[in-house]
XYZ file of C-alpha atoms in Angstrom:
371
model
C 21.828 9.406 13.351
C 18.943 6.949 13.536
C 18.786 4.925 16.857
C 19.254 1.152 16.983
C 16.040 -0.815 17.504
C 16.673 -3.945 19.429
C 13.099 -4.752 20.487
C 9.949 -3.495 18.666
C 6.414 -3.916 19.885
C 3.838 -4.327 17.106
C 0.171 -3.785 18.170
C -2.128 -4.994 15.622
C -1.146 -8.090 13.433
C -3.062 -7.385 10.316
C -1.374 -6.899 6.874
C 0.627 -3.875 7.714
C 1.582 -4.727 11.260
C 2.572 -8.161 10.479
C 4.588 -6.987 7.305
C 6.516 -4.582 9.515
C 7.241 -7.388 11.879
C 8.417 -9.683 9.194
C 10.760 -6.958 7.656
C 12.147 -6.357 11.160
C 12.865 -9.931 11.823
C 14.995 -10.175 8.725
C 17.325 -7.725 10.500
C 17.412 -9.641 13.700
C 15.132 -7.359 15.565
C 13.107 -8.844 18.491
C 9.541 -8.314 17.704
C 6.734 -8.549 20.289
C 3.209 -9.018 18.861
C -0.182 -8.041 20.384
C -3.702 -8.056 19.029
C -7.076 -8.355 20.427
C -7.734 -11.199 17.935
C -5.592 -14.036 19.354
C -6.044 -16.064 16.148
C -4.261 -13.315 14.260
C -1.395 -13.153 16.732
C -1.061 -16.916 16.541
C -0.879 -16.866 12.793
C 1.601 -14.000 12.729
C 3.772 -15.862 15.229
C 3.624 -18.935 13.031
C 4.675 -17.030 10.028
C 7.796 -15.988 11.929
C 6.797 -12.387 12.631
C 7.825 -12.543 16.303
C 6.630 -13.719 19.779
C 3.576 -12.792 21.823
C 3.793 -9.856 24.088
C 3.241 -10.250 27.727
C 3.171 -6.764 29.298
C 4.162 -6.180 32.814
C 2.850 -3.528 35.195
C 2.831 0.128 34.505
C 6.260 1.760 34.823
C 8.312 -1.556 35.110
C 10.681 -0.304 32.523
C 13.301 -2.510 30.677
C 14.544 -4.206 33.990
C 11.044 -4.667 35.506
C 9.220 -8.096 35.873
C 8.213 -8.423 32.237
C 11.590 -7.395 30.763
C 9.688 -6.577 27.579
C 9.800 -2.858 27.344
C 10.390 -2.025 23.697
C 12.597 0.577 22.009
C 9.628 1.368 19.729
C 5.979 0.539 19.690
C 4.263 0.395 16.235
C 0.440 0.869 16.527
C -1.165 -0.810 13.535
C -4.720 -0.354 14.281
C -7.599 1.526 12.539
C -7.351 5.464 12.652
C -10.171 5.768 15.136
C -8.379 3.667 17.770
C -4.823 4.984 17.426
C -4.919 7.581 20.118
C -6.656 5.395 22.898
C -4.084 2.554 21.993
C -1.275 5.025 22.293
C -2.535 6.242 25.672
C -2.910 2.677 26.998
C 0.532 1.708 25.907
C 2.151 4.881 27.415
C 0.342 4.113 30.777
C 2.003 0.734 30.640
C 5.347 2.308 29.820
C 5.343 -0.226 26.976
C 8.034 1.378 24.957
C 10.564 4.410 24.790
C 8.967 5.606 21.728
C 5.738 5.257 19.698
C 4.489 5.480 16.151
C 1.359 4.487 14.143
C 0.873 3.339 10.595
C -2.616 4.441 10.115
C -3.535 6.004 6.758
C -5.073 9.086 8.298
C -2.884 11.382 10.457
C -4.430 14.751 11.579
C -7.394 13.383 13.573
C -5.385 10.740 15.520
C -2.734 13.309 16.465
C -5.430 15.797 17.514
C -7.201 13.073 19.548
C -3.972 12.001 21.234
C -3.447 15.537 22.315
C -6.909 15.790 23.674
C -6.391 12.539 25.669
C -3.359 13.829 27.238
C -0.819 11.535 25.526
C 2.834 12.264 25.743
C 3.515 13.626 22.215
C 7.273 13.942 22.874
C 7.667 10.263 22.497
C 5.323 9.944 19.488
C 5.823 10.434 15.732
C 2.758 9.608 13.528
C 3.589 7.848 10.305
C 2.019 6.086 7.335
C 3.709 3.570 4.888
C 2.209 4.107 1.528
C 1.896 0.270 0.710
C -0.654 -2.242 0.880
C -2.540 -5.037 -0.931
C -6.169 -5.885 -1.785
C -6.027 -8.703 0.666
C -5.982 -8.204 4.361
C -4.897 -10.118 7.508
C -1.553 -11.583 8.653
C -1.766 -14.197 5.929
C -1.382 -11.565 3.264
C 1.755 -10.049 4.893
C 5.011 -9.755 3.188
C 8.394 -8.736 4.530
C 9.146 -6.807 1.196
C 5.816 -4.954 1.167
C 7.470 -1.552 1.882
C 10.727 -1.915 -0.339
C 11.030 1.317 -2.267
C 7.758 2.684 -1.089
C 7.223 6.050 0.387
C 6.617 6.249 4.155
C 5.255 9.480 5.448
C 6.536 10.904 8.700
C 4.268 13.555 10.451
C 6.135 14.640 13.655
C 4.583 17.446 15.695
C 6.460 20.243 17.456
C 6.538 18.206 20.612
C 8.197 15.085 18.957
C 11.565 14.519 20.537
C 14.763 13.904 18.387
C 14.920 10.312 19.967
C 11.395 9.596 18.813
C 12.126 10.923 15.322
C 15.343 8.857 15.107
C 13.553 5.633 16.313
C 10.783 5.991 13.619
C 13.371 6.842 10.908
C 15.301 3.727 11.804
C 12.123 1.784 11.533
C 11.399 3.094 7.967
C 15.146 2.276 6.953
C 14.767 -1.250 8.355
C 11.597 -1.789 6.325
C 13.289 -0.676 3.199
C 11.030 2.334 2.633
C 11.758 5.949 1.648
C 10.992 8.426 4.487
C 9.016 11.498 3.486
C 8.373 14.221 6.154
C 5.131 15.981 5.666
C 2.619 17.951 7.708
C -0.280 15.769 8.909
C -3.062 17.977 7.230
C -1.205 18.097 4.034
C -0.601 14.340 4.199
C -4.434 13.777 4.523
C -5.272 15.998 1.595
C -2.660 14.020 -0.494
C -3.828 10.540 0.343
C -7.497 11.664 -0.278
C -6.299 12.162 -3.863
C -3.958 9.216 -4.478
C -5.667 6.571 -2.228
C -8.847 7.178 -0.500
C -11.048 8.771 -3.291
C -9.715 6.222 -5.836
C -10.812 3.503 -3.535
C -14.366 4.820 -3.406
C -14.348 5.483 -7.253
C -13.207 2.027 -7.915
C -15.947 0.642 -5.546
C -18.641 2.717 -7.462
C -17.470 1.157 -10.736
C -17.315 -2.383 -9.266
C -20.795 -1.916 -7.712
C -22.162 -1.708 -11.340
C -21.042 -5.267 -11.788
C -23.079 -6.729 -8.873
C -26.180 -6.714 -11.025
C -24.546 -6.732 -14.499
C -25.800 -9.600 -16.873
C -23.740 -12.604 -17.260
C -22.894 -11.681 -20.932
C -21.233 -8.510 -19.635
C -19.096 -10.422 -17.110
C -18.221 -12.863 -19.727
C -16.729 -10.056 -21.801
C -14.793 -8.616 -18.918
C -11.212 -7.807 -19.806
C -8.064 -6.347 -18.214
C -9.356 -2.953 -18.302
C -12.210 -3.514 -15.725
C -10.026 -5.595 -13.710
C -7.448 -2.743 -13.443
C -10.090 -0.058 -12.605
C -11.768 -2.236 -9.786
C -8.801 -4.125 -8.373
C -8.632 -2.043 -5.251
C -12.416 -2.315 -4.649
C -11.916 -5.734 -3.035
C -10.690 -4.254 0.247
C -12.504 -4.923 3.515
C -15.456 -2.467 3.767
C -15.359 -2.159 7.682
C -11.632 -1.202 7.536
C -12.250 1.286 4.711
C -15.099 2.968 6.458
C -12.800 3.649 9.343
C -10.246 5.122 6.919
C -12.755 7.247 5.091
C -14.378 8.414 8.295
C -11.127 9.698 9.620
C -10.424 11.711 6.377
C -13.996 12.533 5.453
C -13.775 16.161 4.359
C -10.619 15.880 2.047
C -12.088 12.671 0.396
C -15.495 14.258 -0.067
C -13.782 17.241 -1.860
C -12.110 14.971 -4.292
C -15.215 12.939 -4.886
C -17.141 16.079 -5.519
C -14.686 17.189 -8.068
C -14.743 13.770 -9.763
C -18.550 13.812 -9.700
C -18.593 17.124 -11.484
C -16.413 15.710 -14.213
C -18.571 12.566 -14.519
C -21.879 14.634 -14.649
C -20.323 16.885 -17.282
C -19.169 13.756 -19.253
C -22.540 12.129 -18.983
C -24.319 15.340 -20.138
C -21.879 15.787 -23.123
C -22.570 12.107 -24.016
C -26.304 12.532 -24.052
C -25.850 15.641 -26.250
C -23.501 13.572 -28.526
C -26.124 10.904 -28.702
C -28.783 13.558 -29.688
C -26.633 14.741 -32.640
C -24.597 17.542 -31.169
C -21.230 16.867 -32.636
C -19.539 19.662 -30.677
C -20.172 17.757 -27.413
C -17.477 15.336 -28.184
C -14.929 18.105 -27.515
C -15.891 18.169 -23.831
C -15.340 14.375 -23.674
C -11.906 14.746 -25.466
C -10.848 17.374 -23.014
C -11.577 15.118 -19.991
C -9.697 12.331 -21.651
C -6.655 14.577 -22.333
C -6.720 15.639 -18.743
C -6.718 12.081 -17.740
C -3.731 11.267 -19.913
C -1.864 14.276 -18.395
C -2.650 13.189 -14.792
C -1.675 9.679 -15.505
C 1.652 10.788 -16.895
C 2.452 12.577 -13.546
C 2.348 9.359 -11.628
C 5.982 8.723 -10.646
C 7.904 5.763 -12.071
C 9.359 2.999 -9.934
C 12.389 4.994 -8.934
C 10.536 8.304 -8.436
C 10.340 11.238 -10.920
C 8.583 11.139 -14.171
C 7.401 7.566 -15.334
C 9.700 6.407 -18.154
C 8.140 5.383 -21.442
C 8.389 1.582 -21.594
C 7.660 -0.786 -24.468
C 5.267 -3.715 -23.759
C 6.244 -6.901 -25.280
C 3.162 -9.504 -25.226
C 3.844 -13.152 -24.988
C 1.387 -16.007 -25.096
C 2.016 -18.118 -21.928
C 0.597 -21.494 -20.893
C -1.322 -21.560 -17.623
C 0.940 -24.205 -15.962
C 3.741 -24.259 -13.361
C 7.117 -23.006 -14.378
C 6.039 -20.836 -17.513
C 6.809 -17.427 -15.866
C 10.112 -18.668 -14.670
C 11.071 -19.885 -18.152
C 10.007 -16.454 -19.557
C 12.106 -14.574 -17.042
C 15.043 -16.954 -17.787
C 14.955 -15.737 -21.486
C 15.050 -12.056 -20.366
C 18.036 -13.045 -18.094
C 19.903 -14.908 -20.920
C 19.710 -11.853 -23.258
C 20.374 -9.291 -20.533
C 16.956 -7.629 -20.576
C 15.596 -6.042 -17.361
C 11.986 -6.594 -16.768
C 10.567 -3.211 -15.654
C 6.982 -4.525 -15.061
C 4.935 -7.535 -15.806
C 1.138 -8.224 -16.053
C -0.903 -11.332 -16.718
C -4.113 -11.386 -18.581
C -5.843 -14.757 -18.478
C -7.892 -16.039 -21.341
C -11.340 -17.109 -19.975
C -11.989 -20.812 -20.593
C -8.491 -21.470 -22.200
C -5.249 -22.868 -20.512
C -3.392 -19.876 -21.557
C -3.000 -16.138 -21.210
C -0.983 -13.185 -22.186
C 2.075 -11.869 -20.225
C 2.725 -8.228 -20.888
C 6.444 -7.566 -20.156
C 7.455 -3.886 -19.934
C 11.024 -3.214 -21.022
C 13.190 -0.283 -22.105
C 12.453 0.659 -25.691
C 15.827 -0.422 -26.921
C 15.381 -3.817 -25.227
C 12.030 -4.575 -26.983
C 13.460 -5.948 -30.185
C 16.163 -7.955 -28.544
C 13.663 -9.725 -26.406
C 11.123 -10.192 -29.178
C 13.842 -11.770 -31.360
C 15.020 -13.985 -28.404
C 11.458 -15.163 -27.657
C 10.809 -16.041 -31.406
C 14.017 -17.997 -31.577
C 13.073 -20.073 -28.484
C 9.642 -20.915 -29.880
C 7.463 -18.474 -27.880
C 4.470 -16.927 -29.439
C 4.701 -13.121 -29.602
C 1.628 -11.519 -31.221
């Protein structure tokens, strides 16, 4: 059975740390906040994420002068600083158990062992959730709802530490997935770290692109480059901690791109057979995209997208969702595409196939423009 968490210390009040704190506060957990950036702590506190941590002397324990020994400490700092932060907290006896939420696992665990950290009280973890924005102002209590949260215990991790971290995941509304640290790092290289570099490489082409190209930018380039807006300093730390697995993925992607470029050159030169190489890459892409799990896990279901012209003014999305509610149609996903220079856009509402004609008819009847 997972242990109760009455007091949790969150060290690092950025996007993830503050989101963890906000999620815990919803369940009445007392949250203590710490960060080298006092401004970040103040903002997190003002957002209702908790109170500032005031550590006592080493070994004071729960009844010592500070009275602030936590049941669990969540270390929300860059991967390269996790081990030293863990060591410092353990020297202060800051908590009974410890975890971190960095997106790299093998190297922080190895470094913690080299530093002599007590690995019995520590379970490394990683919530697979985030946003393009960073800092406490971007934090959301619901950030982790339904998201996978990797747990990477070592052989030394105690049952108490495992239970405490599992309870943290449950309170945040995430789905715990136990995985070996090295396997975790190889996996996130494929699904997170290398895609970020690839998105940045595409976005970099836009830095010197002519204005006419930017004026023609549509939803496709926005989708591909969305994650490229992340903090470069933060991402350098992540990529450095997982360098070899990410490099392997990027090398494979580079080979595919180089072969595609060569085939396109041949195609341009009149070699009609070169198109088959491009087609095969596109087919592999379709197959890979189809393996991305749906919102409830497992294979992604085939939704139908209903496009609706929507005015760029307050309340329009609420009215659209009200129509869905009135006719009993569940919105599986929604995306907005704005029309540059015009006070309107297109809402793409994904629904179950059988619900598409119902929603389309209802929207027409209520005066909405459905292309």
